[in-house]
Coordinates of C-alpha atoms and ligand atoms in Angstrom, one line a residue:
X12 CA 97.9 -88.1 -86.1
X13 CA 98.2 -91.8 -86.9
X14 CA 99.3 -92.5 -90.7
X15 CA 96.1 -93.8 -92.3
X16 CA 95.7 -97.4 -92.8
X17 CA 95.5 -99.4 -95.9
X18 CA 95.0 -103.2 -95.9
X19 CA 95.6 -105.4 -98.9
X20 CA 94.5 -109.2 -98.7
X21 CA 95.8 -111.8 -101.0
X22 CA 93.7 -114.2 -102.1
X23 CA 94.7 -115.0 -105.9
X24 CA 95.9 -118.9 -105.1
X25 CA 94.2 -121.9 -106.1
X26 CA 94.6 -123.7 -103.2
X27 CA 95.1 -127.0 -104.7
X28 CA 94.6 -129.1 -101.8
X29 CA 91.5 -128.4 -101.7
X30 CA 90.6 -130.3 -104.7
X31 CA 87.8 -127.9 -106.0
X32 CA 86.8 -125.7 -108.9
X33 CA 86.2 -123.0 -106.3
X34 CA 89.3 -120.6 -105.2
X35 CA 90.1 -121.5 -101.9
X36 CA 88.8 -117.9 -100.0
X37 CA 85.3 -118.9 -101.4
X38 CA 85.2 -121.6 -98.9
X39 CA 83.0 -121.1 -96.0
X40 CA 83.2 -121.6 -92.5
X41 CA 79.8 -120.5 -90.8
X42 CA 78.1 -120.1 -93.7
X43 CA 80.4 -117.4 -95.1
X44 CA 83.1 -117.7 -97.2
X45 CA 86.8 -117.1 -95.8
X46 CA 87.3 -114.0 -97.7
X47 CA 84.2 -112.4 -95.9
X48 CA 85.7 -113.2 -92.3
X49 CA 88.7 -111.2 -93.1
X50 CA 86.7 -108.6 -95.0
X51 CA 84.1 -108.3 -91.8
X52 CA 87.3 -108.3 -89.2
X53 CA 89.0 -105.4 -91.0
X54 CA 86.0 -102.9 -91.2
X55 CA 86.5 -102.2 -87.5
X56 CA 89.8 -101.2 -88.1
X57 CA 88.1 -98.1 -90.1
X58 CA 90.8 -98.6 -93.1
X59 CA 91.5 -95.7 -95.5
X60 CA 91.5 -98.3 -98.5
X61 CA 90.7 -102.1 -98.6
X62 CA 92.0 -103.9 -101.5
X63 CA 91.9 -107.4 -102.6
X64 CA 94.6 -109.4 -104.9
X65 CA 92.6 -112.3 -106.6
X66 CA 93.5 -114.4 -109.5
X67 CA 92.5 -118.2 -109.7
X68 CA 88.7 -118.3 -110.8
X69 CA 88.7 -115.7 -113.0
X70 CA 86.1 -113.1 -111.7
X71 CA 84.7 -115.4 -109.3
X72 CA 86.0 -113.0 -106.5
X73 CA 85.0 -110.2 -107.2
X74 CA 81.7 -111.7 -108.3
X75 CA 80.8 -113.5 -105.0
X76 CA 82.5 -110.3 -102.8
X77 CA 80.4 -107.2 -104.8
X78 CA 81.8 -104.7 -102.8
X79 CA 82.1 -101.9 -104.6
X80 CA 83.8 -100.1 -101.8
X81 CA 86.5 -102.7 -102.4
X82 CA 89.3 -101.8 -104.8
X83 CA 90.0 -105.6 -106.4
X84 CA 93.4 -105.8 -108.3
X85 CA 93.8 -109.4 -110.5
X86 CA 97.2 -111.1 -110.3
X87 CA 97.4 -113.1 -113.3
X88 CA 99.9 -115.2 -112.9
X89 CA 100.4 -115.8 -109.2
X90 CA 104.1 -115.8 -109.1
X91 CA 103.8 -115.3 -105.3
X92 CA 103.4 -113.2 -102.2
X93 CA 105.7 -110.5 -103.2
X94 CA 104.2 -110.3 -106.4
X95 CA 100.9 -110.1 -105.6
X96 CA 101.8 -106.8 -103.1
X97 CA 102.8 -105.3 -105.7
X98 CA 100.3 -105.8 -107.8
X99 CA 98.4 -103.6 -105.0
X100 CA 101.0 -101.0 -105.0
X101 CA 99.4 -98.5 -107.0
X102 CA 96.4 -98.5 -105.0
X103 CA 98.4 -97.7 -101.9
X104 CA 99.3 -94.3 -100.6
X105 CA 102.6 -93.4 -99.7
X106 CA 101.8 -91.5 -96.7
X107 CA 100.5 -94.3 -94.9
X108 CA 100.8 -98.4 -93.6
X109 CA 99.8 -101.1 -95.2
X110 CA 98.6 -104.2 -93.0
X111 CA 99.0 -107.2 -95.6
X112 CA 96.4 -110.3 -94.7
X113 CA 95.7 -113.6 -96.1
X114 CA 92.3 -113.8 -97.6
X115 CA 92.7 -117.8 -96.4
X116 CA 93.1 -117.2 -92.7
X117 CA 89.4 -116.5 -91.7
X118 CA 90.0 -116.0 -87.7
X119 CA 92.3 -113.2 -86.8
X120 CA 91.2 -110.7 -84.3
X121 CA 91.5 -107.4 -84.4
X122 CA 93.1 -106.7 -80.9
X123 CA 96.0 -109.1 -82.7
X124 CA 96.0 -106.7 -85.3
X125 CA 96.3 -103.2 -84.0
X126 CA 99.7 -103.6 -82.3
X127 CA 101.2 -104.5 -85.8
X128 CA 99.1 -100.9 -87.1
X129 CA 100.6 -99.2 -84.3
X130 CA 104.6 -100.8 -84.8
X131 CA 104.1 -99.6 -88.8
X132 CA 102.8 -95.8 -87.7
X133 CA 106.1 -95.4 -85.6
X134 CA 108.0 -96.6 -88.9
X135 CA 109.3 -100.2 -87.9
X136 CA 108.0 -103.2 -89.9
X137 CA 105.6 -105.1 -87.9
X138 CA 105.5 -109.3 -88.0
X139 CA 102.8 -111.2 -86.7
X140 CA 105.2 -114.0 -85.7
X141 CA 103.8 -117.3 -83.8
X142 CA 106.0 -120.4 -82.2
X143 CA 104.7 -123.9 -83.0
X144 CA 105.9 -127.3 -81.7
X145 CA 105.7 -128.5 -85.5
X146 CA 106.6 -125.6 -88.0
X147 CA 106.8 -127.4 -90.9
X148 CA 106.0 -125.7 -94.1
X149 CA 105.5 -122.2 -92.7
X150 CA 108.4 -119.7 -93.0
X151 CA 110.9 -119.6 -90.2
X152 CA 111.4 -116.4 -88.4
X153 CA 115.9 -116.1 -88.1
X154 CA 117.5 -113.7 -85.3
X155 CA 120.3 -112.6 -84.7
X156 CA 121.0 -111.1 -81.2
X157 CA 117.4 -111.6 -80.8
X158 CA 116.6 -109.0 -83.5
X159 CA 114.4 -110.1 -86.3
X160 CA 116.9 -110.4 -89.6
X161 CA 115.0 -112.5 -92.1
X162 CA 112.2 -114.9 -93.2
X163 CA 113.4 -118.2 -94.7
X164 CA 110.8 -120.4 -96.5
X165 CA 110.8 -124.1 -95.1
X166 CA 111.8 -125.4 -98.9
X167 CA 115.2 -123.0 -98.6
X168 CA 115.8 -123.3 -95.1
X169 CA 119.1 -125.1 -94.4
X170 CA 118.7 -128.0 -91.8
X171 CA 119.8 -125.6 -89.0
X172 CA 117.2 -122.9 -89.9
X173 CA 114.1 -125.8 -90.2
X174 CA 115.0 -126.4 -86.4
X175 CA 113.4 -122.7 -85.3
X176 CA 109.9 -122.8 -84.3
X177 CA 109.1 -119.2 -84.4
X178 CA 107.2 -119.1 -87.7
X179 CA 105.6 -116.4 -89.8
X180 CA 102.3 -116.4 -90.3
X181 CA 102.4 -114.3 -93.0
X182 CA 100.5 -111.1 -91.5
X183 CA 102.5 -107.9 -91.7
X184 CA 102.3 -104.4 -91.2
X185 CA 104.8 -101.7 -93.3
X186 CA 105.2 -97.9 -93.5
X187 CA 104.2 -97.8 -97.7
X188 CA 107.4 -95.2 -98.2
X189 CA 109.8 -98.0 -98.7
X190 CA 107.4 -100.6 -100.4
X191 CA 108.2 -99.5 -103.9
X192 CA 111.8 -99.9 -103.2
X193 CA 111.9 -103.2 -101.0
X194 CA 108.7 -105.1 -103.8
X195 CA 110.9 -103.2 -106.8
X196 CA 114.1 -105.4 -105.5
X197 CA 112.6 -108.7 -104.6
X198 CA 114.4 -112.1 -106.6
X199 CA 112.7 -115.0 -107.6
X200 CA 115.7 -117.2 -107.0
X201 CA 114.2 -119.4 -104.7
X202 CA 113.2 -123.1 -104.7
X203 CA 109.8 -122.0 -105.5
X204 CA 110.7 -119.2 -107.9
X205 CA 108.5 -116.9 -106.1
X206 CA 108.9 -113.4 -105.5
X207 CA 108.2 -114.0 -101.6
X208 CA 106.9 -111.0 -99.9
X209 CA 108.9 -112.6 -96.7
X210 CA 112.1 -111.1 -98.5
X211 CA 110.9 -107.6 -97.6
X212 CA 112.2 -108.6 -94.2
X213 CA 115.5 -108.7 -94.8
X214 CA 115.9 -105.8 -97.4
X215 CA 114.0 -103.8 -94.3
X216 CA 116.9 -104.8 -91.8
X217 CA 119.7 -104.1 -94.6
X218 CA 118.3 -100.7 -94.9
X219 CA 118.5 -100.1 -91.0
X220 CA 114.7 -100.6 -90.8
X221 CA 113.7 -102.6 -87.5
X222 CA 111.2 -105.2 -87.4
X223 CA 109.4 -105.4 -84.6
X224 CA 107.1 -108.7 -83.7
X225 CA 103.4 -108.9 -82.0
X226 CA 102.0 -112.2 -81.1
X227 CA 98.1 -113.5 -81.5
X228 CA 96.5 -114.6 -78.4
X229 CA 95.3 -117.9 -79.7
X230 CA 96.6 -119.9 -82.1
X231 CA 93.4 -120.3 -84.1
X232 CA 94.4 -117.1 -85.2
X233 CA 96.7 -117.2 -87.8
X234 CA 95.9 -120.7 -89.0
X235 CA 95.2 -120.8 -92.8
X236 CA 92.8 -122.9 -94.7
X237 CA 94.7 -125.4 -97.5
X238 CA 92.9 -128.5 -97.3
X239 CA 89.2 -129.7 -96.4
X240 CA 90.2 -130.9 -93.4
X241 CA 91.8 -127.9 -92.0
X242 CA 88.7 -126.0 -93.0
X243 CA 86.8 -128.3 -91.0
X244 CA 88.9 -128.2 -87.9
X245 CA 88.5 -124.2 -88.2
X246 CA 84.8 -124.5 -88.5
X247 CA 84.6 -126.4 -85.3
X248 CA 86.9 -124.0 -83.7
X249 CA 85.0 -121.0 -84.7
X250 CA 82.0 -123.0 -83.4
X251 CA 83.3 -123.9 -80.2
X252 CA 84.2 -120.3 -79.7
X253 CA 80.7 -119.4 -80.3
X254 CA 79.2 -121.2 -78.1
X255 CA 81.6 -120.2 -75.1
X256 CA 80.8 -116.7 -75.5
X257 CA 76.9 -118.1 -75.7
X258 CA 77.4 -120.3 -72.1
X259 CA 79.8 -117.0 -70.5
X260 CA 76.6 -115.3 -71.6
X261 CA 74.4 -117.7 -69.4
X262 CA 72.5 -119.7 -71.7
X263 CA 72.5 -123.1 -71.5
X264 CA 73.6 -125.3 -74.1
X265 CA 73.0 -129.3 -73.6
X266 CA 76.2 -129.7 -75.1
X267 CA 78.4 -127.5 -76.7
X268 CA 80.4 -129.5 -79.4
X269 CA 76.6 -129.9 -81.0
X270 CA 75.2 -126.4 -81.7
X271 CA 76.0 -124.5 -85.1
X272 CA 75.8 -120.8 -85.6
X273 CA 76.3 -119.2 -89.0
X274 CA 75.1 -116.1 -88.5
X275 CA 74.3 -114.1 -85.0
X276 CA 72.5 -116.0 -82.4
X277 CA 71.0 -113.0 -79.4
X278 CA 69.7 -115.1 -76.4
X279 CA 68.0 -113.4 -73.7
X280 CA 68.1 -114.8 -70.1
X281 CA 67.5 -118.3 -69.1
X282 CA 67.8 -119.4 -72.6
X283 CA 68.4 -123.4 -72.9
X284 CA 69.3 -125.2 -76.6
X285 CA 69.6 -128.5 -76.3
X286 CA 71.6 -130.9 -79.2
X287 CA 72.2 -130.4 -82.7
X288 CA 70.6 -127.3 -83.0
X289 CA 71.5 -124.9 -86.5
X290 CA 71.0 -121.3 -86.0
X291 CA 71.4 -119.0 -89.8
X292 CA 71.0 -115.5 -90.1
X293 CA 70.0 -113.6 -87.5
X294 CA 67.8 -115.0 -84.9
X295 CA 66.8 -113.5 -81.7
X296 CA 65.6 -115.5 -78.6
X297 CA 63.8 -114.2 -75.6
X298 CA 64.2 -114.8 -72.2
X299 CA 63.5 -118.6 -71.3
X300 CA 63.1 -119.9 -74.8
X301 CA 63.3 -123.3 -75.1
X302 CA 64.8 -124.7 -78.1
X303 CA 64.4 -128.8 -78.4
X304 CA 66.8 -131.1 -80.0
X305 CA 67.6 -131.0 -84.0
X306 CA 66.0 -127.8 -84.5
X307 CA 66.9 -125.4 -87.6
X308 CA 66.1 -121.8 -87.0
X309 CA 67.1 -119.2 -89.7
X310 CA 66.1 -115.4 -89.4
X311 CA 63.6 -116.2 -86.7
X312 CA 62.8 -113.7 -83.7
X313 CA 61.6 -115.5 -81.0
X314 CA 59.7 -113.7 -78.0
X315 CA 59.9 -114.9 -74.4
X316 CA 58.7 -118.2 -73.1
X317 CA 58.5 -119.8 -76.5
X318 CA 58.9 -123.8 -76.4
X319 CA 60.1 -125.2 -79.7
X320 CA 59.8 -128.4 -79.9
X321 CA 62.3 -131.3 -81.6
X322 CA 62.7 -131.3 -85.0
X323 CA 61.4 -128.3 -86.3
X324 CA 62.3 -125.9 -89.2
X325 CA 61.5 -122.3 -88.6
X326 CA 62.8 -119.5 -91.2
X327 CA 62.1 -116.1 -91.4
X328 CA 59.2 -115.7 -88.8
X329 CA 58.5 -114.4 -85.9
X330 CA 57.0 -115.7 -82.4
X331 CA 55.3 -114.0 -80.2
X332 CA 55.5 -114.6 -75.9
X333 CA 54.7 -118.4 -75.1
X334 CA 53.9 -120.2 -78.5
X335 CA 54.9 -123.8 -78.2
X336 CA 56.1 -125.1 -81.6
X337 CA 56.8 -128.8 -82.7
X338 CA 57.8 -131.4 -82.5
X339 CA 58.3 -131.6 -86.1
X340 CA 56.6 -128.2 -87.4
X341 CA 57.5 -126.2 -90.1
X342 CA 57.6 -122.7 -90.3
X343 CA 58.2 -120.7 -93.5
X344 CA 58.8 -117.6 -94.6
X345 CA 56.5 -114.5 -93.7
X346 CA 54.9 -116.2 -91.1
X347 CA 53.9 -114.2 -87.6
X348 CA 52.3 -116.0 -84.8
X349 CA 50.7 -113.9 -81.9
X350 CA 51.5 -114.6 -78.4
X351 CA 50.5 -118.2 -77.0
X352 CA 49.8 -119.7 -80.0
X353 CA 50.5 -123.6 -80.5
X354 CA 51.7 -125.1 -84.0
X355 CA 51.7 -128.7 -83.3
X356 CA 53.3 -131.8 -84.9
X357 CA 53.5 -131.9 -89.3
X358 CA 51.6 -128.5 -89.5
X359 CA 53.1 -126.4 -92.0
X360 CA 52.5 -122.7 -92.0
X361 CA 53.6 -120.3 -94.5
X362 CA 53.0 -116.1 -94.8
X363 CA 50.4 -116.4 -92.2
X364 CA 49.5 -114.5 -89.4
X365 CA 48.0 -116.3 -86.5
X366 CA 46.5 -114.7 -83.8
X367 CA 46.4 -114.7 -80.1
X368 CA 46.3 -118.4 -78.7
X369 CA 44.9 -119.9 -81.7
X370 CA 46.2 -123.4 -82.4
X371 CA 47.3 -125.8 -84.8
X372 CA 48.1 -128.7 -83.7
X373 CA 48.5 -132.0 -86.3
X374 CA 48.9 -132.2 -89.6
X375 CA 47.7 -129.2 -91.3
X376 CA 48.9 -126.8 -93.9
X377 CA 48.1 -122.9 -93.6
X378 CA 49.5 -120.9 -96.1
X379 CA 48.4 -117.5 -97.3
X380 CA 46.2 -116.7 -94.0
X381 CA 45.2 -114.5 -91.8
X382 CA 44.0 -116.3 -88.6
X383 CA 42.7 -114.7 -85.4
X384 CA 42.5 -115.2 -82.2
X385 CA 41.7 -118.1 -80.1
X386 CA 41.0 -120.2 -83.4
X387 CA 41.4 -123.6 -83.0
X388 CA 42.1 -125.9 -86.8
X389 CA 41.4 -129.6 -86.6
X390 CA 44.0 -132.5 -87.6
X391 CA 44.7 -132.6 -91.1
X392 CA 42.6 -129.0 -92.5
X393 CA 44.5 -127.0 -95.0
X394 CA 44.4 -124.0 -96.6
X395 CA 43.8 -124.4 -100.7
X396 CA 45.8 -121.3 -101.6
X397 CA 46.9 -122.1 -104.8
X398 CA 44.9 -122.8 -107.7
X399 CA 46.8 -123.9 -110.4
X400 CA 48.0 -120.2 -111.5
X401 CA 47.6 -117.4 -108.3
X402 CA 48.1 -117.3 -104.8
X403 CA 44.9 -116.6 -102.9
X404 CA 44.2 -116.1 -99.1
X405 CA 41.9 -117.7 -96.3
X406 CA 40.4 -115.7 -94.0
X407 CA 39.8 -117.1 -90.1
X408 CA 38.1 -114.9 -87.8
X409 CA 38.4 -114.8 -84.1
X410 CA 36.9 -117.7 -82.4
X411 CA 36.2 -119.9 -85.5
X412 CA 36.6 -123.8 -85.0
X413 CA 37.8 -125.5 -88.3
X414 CA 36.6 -129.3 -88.2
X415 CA 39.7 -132.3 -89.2
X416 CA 40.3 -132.7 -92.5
X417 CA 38.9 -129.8 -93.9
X418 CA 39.8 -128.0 -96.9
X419 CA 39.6 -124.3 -97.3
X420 CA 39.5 -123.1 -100.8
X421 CA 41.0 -119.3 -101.1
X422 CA 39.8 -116.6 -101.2
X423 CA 37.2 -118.0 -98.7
X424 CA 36.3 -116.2 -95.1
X425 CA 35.4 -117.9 -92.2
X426 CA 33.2 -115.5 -90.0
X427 CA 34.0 -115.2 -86.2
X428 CA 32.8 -117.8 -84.3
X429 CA 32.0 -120.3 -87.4
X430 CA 32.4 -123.9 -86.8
X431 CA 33.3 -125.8 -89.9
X432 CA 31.9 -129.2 -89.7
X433 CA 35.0 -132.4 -90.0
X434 CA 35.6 -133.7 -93.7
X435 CA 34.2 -130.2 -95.7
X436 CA 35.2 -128.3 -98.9
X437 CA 34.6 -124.9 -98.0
X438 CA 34.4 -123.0 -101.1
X439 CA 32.3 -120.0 -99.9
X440 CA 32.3 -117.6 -97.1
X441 CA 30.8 -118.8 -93.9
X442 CA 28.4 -117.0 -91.5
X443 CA 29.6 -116.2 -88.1
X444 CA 28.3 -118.1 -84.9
X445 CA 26.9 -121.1 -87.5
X446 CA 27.5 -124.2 -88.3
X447 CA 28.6 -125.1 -91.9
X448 CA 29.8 -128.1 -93.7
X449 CA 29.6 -129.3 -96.7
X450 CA 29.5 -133.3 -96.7
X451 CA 27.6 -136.4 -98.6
X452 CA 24.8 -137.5 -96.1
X453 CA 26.6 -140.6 -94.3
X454 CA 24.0 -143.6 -95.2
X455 CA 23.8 -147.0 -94.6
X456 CA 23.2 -150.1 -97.2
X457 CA 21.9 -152.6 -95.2
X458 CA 23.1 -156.3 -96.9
X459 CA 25.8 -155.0 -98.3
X460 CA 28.6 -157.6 -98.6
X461 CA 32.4 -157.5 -99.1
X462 CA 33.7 -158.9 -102.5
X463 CA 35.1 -162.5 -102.0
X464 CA 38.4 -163.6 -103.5
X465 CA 37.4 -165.7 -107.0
X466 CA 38.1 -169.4 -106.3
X467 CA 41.4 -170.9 -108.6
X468 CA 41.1 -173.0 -111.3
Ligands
LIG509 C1 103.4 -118.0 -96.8 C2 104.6 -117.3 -96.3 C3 105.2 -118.2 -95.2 C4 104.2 -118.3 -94.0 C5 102.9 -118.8 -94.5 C6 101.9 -118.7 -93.5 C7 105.6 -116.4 -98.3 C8 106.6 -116.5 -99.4 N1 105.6 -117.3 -97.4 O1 103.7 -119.3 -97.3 O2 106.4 -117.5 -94.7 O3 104.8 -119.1 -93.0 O4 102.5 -118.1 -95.7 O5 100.7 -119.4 -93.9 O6 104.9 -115.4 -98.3 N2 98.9 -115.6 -102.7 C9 98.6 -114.8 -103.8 N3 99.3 -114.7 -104.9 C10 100.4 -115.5 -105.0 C11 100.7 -116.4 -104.0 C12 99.9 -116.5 -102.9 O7 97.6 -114.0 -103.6 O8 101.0 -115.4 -106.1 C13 98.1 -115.7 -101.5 C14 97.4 -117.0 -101.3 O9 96.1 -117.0 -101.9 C15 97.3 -117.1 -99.8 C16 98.5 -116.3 -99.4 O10 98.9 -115.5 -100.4 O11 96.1 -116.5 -99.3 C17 99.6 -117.2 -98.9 O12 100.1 -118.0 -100.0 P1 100.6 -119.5 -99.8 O13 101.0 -120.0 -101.1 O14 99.6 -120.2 -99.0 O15 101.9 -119.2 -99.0 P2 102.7 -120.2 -98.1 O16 103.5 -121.1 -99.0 O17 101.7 -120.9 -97.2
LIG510 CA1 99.3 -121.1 -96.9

């Protein structure tokens, strides 16, 4: 048996460069913060213990983590990495490895990970180690013989020593039986007067401990987050990465520098997203879905054949097969249309169901309804739902035809079949299979003549 795994992040610096009230791992790439990356990564690793080292934001942390599952230890002050391990230390078991992470270095993978697990369960020290053309400011990795001997931070590394490209990047793996020891006898006398956690290296070597290296696949790996614009170029790389695995999958994506996931995008086949497209949450789309330029689509389940159109705003909904949607419709919240429906340009529809190939097509707001089939609603009719106070719901049978610029005042039922006549305020139920409308007689004054600007003075 494999020595159970405990992990401890850090994530108690300020990050300064960031030049925000916010600690740094509260960041977010994708719509979730850095921290939560890490955190998300790790559970597949199936970890004994997770516990997190915060300290600049007081319990904003813990507070925007709520994990309860989480053991979260305060470092208070940060007097650096080594310090903040041991902070951690009496959460950690003796019996088994600890895989240290940075809680500012969102996209590390776990098949980069387990080789380090798997050096520390045959009781070496394991280094996540990474060569870089420019290694300035990381921590360089020194040999000797080609055997790892020690880490030396770039503001104590001699001239010589700067000149190594193989850097740290700070990810480790240790058998816990000799962290006490190695944390207990760490120095601050440094440039930074830090207790580094890098020293561990060479009090591992001196104590006959090897250190064994592992290597990420891609770089983007191990890069950390310390300024805006390095949070940035990790967002589009995450991005980019995203919609690869979208285009291996064989949707098609009009270009794939302009789509943005935060969250899970599921595309059936035959899926095409054109430009500028946002997907949050979860969102499912069906086979041949079409979804048009500018689009933002948040917790949306989208059957087959759906068209959305340019511009639209869909959240928390779902679609039945073939609806065509847009341009510029909005979709809110506890909304289902039925298969083959059409929402058309400015409609807005919210907590509505919608039945089969009923449509919507300009300028109209339907909130609070339940709609049936093969309804058609004129330009510009709404839904009154609201009257000052309560919510209230509109009732549209199958088959009913709501005139333009109508105005349904809830709770009001239109019968199957009704026609609504253009331009009424329906403020009763209405029989099925009649006509009803409610509208001044139009009439005609003959003579009548338009007022006449008064002559000046
Ligand atoms: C560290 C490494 C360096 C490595 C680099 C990779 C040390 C001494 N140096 O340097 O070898 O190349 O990472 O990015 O470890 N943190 C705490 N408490 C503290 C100090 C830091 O929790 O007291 C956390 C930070 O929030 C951050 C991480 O530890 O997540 C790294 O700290 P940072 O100050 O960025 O270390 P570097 O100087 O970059
Ligand atoms: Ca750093």
């Amino acid at each position: 048996m494999p020595q159970a795994l405990d992990i401890v992040v850090l994530a108690a610096g300020k990050g300064t460069r960031m030049v925000s009230e916010r600690p740094k791992v509260l960041h977010e790439i994708a719509g979730k913060s850095l921290l939560r990356h890490v955190l998300d990564t790790i559970k597949a690793l199936d970890p004994e213990q997770i516990c997190v080292v915060y300290g600049y934001g007081g319990e904003a942390v813990p507070q925007a983590i709520a994990d309860p599952s989480l053991k979260m230890v305060k470092q208070e002050p940060q007097l650096g990495t080594g310090h903040a391990v041991q902070q951690a230390l009496h959460c950690l078991h003796e019996d088994h490895v600890t895989l240290v992470l940075y809680g500012d270095v969102p996209l590390t993978r776990i098949e980069t990970l387990l080789p380090l697990i798997r050096i520390a369960q045959g009781g070496k020290v394991g280094l996540l180690t990474v060569e870089m053309k420019n290694p300035y400011g990381y921590g360089r990795i020194v040999r000797e013989g080609g055997k790892v001997r020690r880490i030396v931070e770039e503001k104590d590394a001699s001239a010589e020593e700067r000149k190594i490209t193989e850097v740290n990047t700070g990810i480790m793996a240790l058998p816990n039986q000799y962290l006490p020891g190695w944390l207990a006898a760490l120095k601050n006398c440094n440039v930074q007067s830090e207790y580094y956690l890098t020293d561990v290296i060479g009090l591992a070597v001196s104590d006959g401990i090897e250190v064994a290296t592992a290597h990420p696949a891609h770089h983007r790996e191990v890069l950390g987050v310390n300024s805006k614009s390095q949070l940035a170029q990790l967002e589009r790389m995450y991005q980019q990465e995203q919609a690869h695995k979208l285009l291996d999958g064989g949707v098609t994506l009009l270009d794939p520098e302009r789509i943005d996931i935060r969250g899970t995008l599921v595309c059936g086949k035959d899926v095409v997203i054109d430009i500028n497209c946002v997907f949050e949450g979860h969102v499912k789309l069906g086979d041949g879905v079409k979804v048009g330029a500018n689009c933002v689509v948040r917790d949306v389940t989208i059957e087959k054949g759906c068209n959305i159109e340019p511009f639209s705003l869909l959240e928390k909904a779902t679609m039945g097969a073939d609806c065509r949607i847009g341009p510029f419709a909005r979709i809110r919240p506890g909304t289902q249309l039925a298969e083959e429906v059409h929402i058309g340009n400015f409609v807005e529809v919210k907590n509505s169901q919608v039945g089969f190939n009923s449509k919507i097509n300009h300028l109209s707001y339907i909130g609070d309804a339940t709609v049936g089939a093969k309804v058609n609603v004129g330009a510009g009719a709404i839904t009154c739902n609201y009257d000052g106070a309560n919510k209230h719901r509109t009732v549209i049978e199958d088959g009913a035809f709501i005139g333009s610029d109508t105005q349904l005042v809830a709770p009001v039922t239109i019968a199957r079949g009704a026609t609504i006549g253009a331009g009424s305020t329906i403020t009763k139920d209405t029989p099925e299979d009649e006509l009803t409308l409610s509208r001044a007689r139009q009439i005609t004054i003959r003579g009548w003549k338009r007022p006449v600007k008064k002559a000046k003075e």
